[in-house]
Short mmCIF file of C-alpha atoms in Angstrom, two decimals:
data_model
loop_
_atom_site.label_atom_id
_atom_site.label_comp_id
_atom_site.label_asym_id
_atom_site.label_seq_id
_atom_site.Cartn_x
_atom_site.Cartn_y
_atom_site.Cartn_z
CA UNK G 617 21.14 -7.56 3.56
CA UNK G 618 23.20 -4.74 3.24
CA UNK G 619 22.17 -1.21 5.71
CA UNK G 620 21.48 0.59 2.32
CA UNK G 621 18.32 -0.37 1.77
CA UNK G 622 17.50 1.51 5.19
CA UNK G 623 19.17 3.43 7.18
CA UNK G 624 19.01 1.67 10.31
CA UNK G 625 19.82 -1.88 11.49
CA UNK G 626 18.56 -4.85 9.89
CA UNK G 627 17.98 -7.21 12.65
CA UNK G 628 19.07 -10.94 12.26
CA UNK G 629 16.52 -13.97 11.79
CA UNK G 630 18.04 -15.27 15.34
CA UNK G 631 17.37 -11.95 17.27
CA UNK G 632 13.61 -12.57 16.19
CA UNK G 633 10.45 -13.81 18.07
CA UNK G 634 8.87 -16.96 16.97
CA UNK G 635 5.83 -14.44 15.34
CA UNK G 636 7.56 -12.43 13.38
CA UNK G 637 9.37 -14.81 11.40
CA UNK G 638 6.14 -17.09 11.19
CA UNK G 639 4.60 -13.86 9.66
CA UNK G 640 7.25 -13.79 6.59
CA UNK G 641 6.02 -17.33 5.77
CA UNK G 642 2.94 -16.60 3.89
CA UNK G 643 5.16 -14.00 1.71
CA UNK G 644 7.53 -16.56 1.34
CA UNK G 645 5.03 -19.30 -0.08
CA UNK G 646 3.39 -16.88 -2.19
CA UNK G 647 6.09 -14.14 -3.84
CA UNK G 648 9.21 -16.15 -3.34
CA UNK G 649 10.43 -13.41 -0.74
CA UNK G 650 9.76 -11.16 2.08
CA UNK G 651 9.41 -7.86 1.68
CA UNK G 652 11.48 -5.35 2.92
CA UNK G 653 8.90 -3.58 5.08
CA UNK G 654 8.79 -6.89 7.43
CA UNK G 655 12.21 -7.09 7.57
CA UNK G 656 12.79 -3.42 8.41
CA UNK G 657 9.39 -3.02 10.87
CA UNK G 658 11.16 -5.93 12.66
CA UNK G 659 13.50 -3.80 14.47
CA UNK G 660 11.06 -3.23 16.78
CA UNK G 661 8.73 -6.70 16.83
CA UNK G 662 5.43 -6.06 18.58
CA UNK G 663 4.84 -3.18 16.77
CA UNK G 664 5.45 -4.56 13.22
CA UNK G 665 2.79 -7.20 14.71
CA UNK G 666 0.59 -5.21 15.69
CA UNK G 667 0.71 -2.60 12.54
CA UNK G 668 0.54 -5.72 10.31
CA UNK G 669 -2.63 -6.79 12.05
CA UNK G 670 -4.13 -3.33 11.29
CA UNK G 671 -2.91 -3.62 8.10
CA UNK G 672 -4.37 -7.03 7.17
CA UNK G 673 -7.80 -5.75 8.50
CA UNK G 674 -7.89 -2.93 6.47
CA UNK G 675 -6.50 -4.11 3.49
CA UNK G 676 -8.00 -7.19 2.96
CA UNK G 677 -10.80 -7.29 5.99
CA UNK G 678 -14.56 -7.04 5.92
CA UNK G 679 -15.29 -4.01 3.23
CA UNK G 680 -17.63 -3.07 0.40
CA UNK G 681 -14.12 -1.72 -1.44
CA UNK G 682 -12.91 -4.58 -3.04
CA UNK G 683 -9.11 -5.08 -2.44
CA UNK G 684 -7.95 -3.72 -5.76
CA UNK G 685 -9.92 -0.29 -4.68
CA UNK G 686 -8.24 -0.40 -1.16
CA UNK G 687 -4.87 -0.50 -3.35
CA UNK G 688 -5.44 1.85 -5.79
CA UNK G 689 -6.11 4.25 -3.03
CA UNK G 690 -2.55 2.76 -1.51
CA UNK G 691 -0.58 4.06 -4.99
CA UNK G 692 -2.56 7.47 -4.95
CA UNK G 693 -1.36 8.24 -1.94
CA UNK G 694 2.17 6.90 -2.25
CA UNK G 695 2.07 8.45 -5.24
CA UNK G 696 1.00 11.92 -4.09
CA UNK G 697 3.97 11.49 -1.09
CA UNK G 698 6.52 10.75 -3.30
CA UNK G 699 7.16 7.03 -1.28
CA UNK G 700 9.37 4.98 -3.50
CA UNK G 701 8.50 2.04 -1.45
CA UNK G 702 4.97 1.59 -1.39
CA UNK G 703 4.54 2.98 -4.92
CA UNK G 704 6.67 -0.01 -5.69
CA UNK G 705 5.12 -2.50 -3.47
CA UNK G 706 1.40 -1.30 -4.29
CA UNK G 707 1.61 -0.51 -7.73
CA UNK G 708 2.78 -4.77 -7.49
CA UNK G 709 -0.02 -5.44 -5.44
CA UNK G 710 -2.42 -3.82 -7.95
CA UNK G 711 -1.39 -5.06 -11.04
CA UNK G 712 -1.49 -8.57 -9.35
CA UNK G 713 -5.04 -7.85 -8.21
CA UNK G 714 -6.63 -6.34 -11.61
CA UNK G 715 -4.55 -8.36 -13.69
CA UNK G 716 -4.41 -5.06 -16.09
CA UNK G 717 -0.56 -3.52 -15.46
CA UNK G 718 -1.83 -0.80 -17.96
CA UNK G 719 -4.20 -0.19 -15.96
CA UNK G 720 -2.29 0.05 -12.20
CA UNK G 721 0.42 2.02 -14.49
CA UNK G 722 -2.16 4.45 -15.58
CA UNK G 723 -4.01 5.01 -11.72
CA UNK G 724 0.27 5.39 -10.54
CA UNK G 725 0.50 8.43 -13.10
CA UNK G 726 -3.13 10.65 -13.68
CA UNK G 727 -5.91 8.12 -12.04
CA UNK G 728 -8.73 10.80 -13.86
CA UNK G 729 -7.61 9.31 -17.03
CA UNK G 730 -7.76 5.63 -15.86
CA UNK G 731 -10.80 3.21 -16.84
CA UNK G 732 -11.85 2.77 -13.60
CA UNK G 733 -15.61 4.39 -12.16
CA UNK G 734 -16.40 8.21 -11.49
CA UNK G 735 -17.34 6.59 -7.97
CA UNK G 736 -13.98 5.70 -7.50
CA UNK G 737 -12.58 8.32 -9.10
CA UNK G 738 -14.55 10.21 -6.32
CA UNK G 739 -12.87 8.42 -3.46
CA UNK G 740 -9.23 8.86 -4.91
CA UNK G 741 -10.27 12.50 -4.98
CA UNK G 742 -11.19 12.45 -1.22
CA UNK G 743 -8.21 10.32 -0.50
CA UNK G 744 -5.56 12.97 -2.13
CA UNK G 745 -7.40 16.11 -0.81
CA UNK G 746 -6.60 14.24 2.60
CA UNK G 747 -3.08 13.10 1.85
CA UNK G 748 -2.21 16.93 0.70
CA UNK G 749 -4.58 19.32 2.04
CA UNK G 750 -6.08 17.84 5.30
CA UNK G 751 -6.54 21.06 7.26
CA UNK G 752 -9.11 21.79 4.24
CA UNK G 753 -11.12 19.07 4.54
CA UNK G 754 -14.57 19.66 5.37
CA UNK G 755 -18.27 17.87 5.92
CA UNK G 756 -18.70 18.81 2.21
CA UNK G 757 -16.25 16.39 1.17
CA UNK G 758 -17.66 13.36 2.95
CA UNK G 759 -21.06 14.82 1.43
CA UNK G 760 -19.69 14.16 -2.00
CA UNK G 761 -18.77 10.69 -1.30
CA UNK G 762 -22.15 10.00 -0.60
CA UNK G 763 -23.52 11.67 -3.77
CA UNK G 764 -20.99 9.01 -5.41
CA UNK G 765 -22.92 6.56 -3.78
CA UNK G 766 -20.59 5.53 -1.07
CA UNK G 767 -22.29 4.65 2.52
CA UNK G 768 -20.51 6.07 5.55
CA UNK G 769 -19.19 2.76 6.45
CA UNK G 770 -17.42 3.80 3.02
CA UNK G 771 -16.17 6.74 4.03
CA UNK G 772 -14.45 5.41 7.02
CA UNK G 773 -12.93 2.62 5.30
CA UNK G 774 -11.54 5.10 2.65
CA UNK G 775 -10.42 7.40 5.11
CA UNK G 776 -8.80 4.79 7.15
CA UNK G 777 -6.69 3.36 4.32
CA UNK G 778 -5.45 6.75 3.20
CA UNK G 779 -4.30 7.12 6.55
CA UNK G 780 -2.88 3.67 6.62
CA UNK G 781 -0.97 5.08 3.55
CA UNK G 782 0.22 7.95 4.70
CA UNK G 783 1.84 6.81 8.03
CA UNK G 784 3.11 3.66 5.95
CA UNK G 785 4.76 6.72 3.61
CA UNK G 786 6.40 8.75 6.15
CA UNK G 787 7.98 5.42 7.91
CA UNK G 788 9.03 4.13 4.87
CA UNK G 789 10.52 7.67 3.98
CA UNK G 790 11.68 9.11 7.24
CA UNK G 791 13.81 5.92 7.30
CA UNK G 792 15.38 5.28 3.90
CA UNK G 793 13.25 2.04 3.26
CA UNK G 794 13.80 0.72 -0.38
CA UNK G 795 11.59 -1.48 -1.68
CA UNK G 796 12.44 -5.16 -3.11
CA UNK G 797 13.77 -5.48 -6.47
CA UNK G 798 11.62 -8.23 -7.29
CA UNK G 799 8.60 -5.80 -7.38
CA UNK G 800 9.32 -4.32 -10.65
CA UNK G 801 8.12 -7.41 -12.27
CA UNK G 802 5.36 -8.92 -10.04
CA UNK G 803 2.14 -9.07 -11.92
CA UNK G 804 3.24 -8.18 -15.36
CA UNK G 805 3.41 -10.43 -18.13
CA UNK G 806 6.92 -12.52 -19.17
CA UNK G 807 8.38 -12.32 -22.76
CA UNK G 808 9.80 -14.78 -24.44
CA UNK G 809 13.20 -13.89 -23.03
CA UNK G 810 11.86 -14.18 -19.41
CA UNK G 811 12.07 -10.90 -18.62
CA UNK G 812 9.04 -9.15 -17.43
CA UNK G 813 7.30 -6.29 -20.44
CA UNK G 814 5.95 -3.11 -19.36
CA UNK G 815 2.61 -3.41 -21.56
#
């Protein structure tokens, strides 16, 4: 790997602890690569490990958001932050998860239009007043949540994930991290010709 796709060094496989490249296995068995962010993070080991443990626990741990909500809050944000990686990476992730590219493409550009619940449409509201605006957030906020019918336990896990997203953002963009190319095609459908379609 070349340093363009960041701008710092790449570490070698051989410079790396046992548990970092046992942590690109799972990526490897199930997309065919590892992606860039685990590559890049590994630079400095224990704290990729420990970020991907927070990560894994907020993504995909104990939650009454189901895993495609967690990401579409992931793609607001990125979205909202202008972070070429994880829009690519979690726009994947979501079309994967739904199983509907239209709809992940549709949440990516105006998520008020998408065919997903005003109660979610709610909690992508909360999660971009926070990404842009957080000095304006008030109790009022979390207040309409609950009208949505979230439960506090909710709230926090919404909250948490778009700030997940936006420190994920500003390493990803503070350091020149391009995402893999093989994103463009995860989780939409193949033609004929083999090449992934964008509908």
């Amino acid at each position: 790997m070349t340093g363009r796709a960041t701008w710092l060094r790449v570490p070698g496989e051989a410079e790396l602890p046992s548990e970092v490249l046992e942590l690109w296995q799972p990526s490897l068995e199930k997309l065919g690569f590892v992606p860039n962010v685990l590559r890049f993070y590994a630079l400095r080991p224990s704290r990729l490990l420990a970020w991907n443990a927070h990560y894994d626990e907020a993504m995909k741990g104990d939650s009454t958001l189901t895993k495609a909500e967690r990401e579409m809050i992931a793609v607001v944000v990125s979205v909202a932050n202008s972070c070429a990686y994880c829009i690519a990476a979690h726009s994947a992730a979501l079309r994967k998860l739904t199983k509907d590219p239209p709809l992940a493409d549709q949440i990516a550009a105006d998520y008020a239009q998408a065919g997903i619940s005003d109660r979610m449409k709610r909690a992508l509201d909360y999660a971009l007043k926070l990404t842009r605006s957080p000095d304006a957030m008030a109790e009022a906020d979390v207040q309409r949540l609950r009208a949505a019918g979230w439960t506090d336990e909710d709230v926090m896990d919404i909250t948490e994930v778009t700030a997940l997203f936006n420190f994920s953002n500003r390493m990803a963009s503070g350091l020149g991290w391009q995402p893999n190319a093989e994103y463009e095609a995860l989780g939409r459908p193949v033609s004929p010709a083999g090449r992934a379609t964008l509908s």
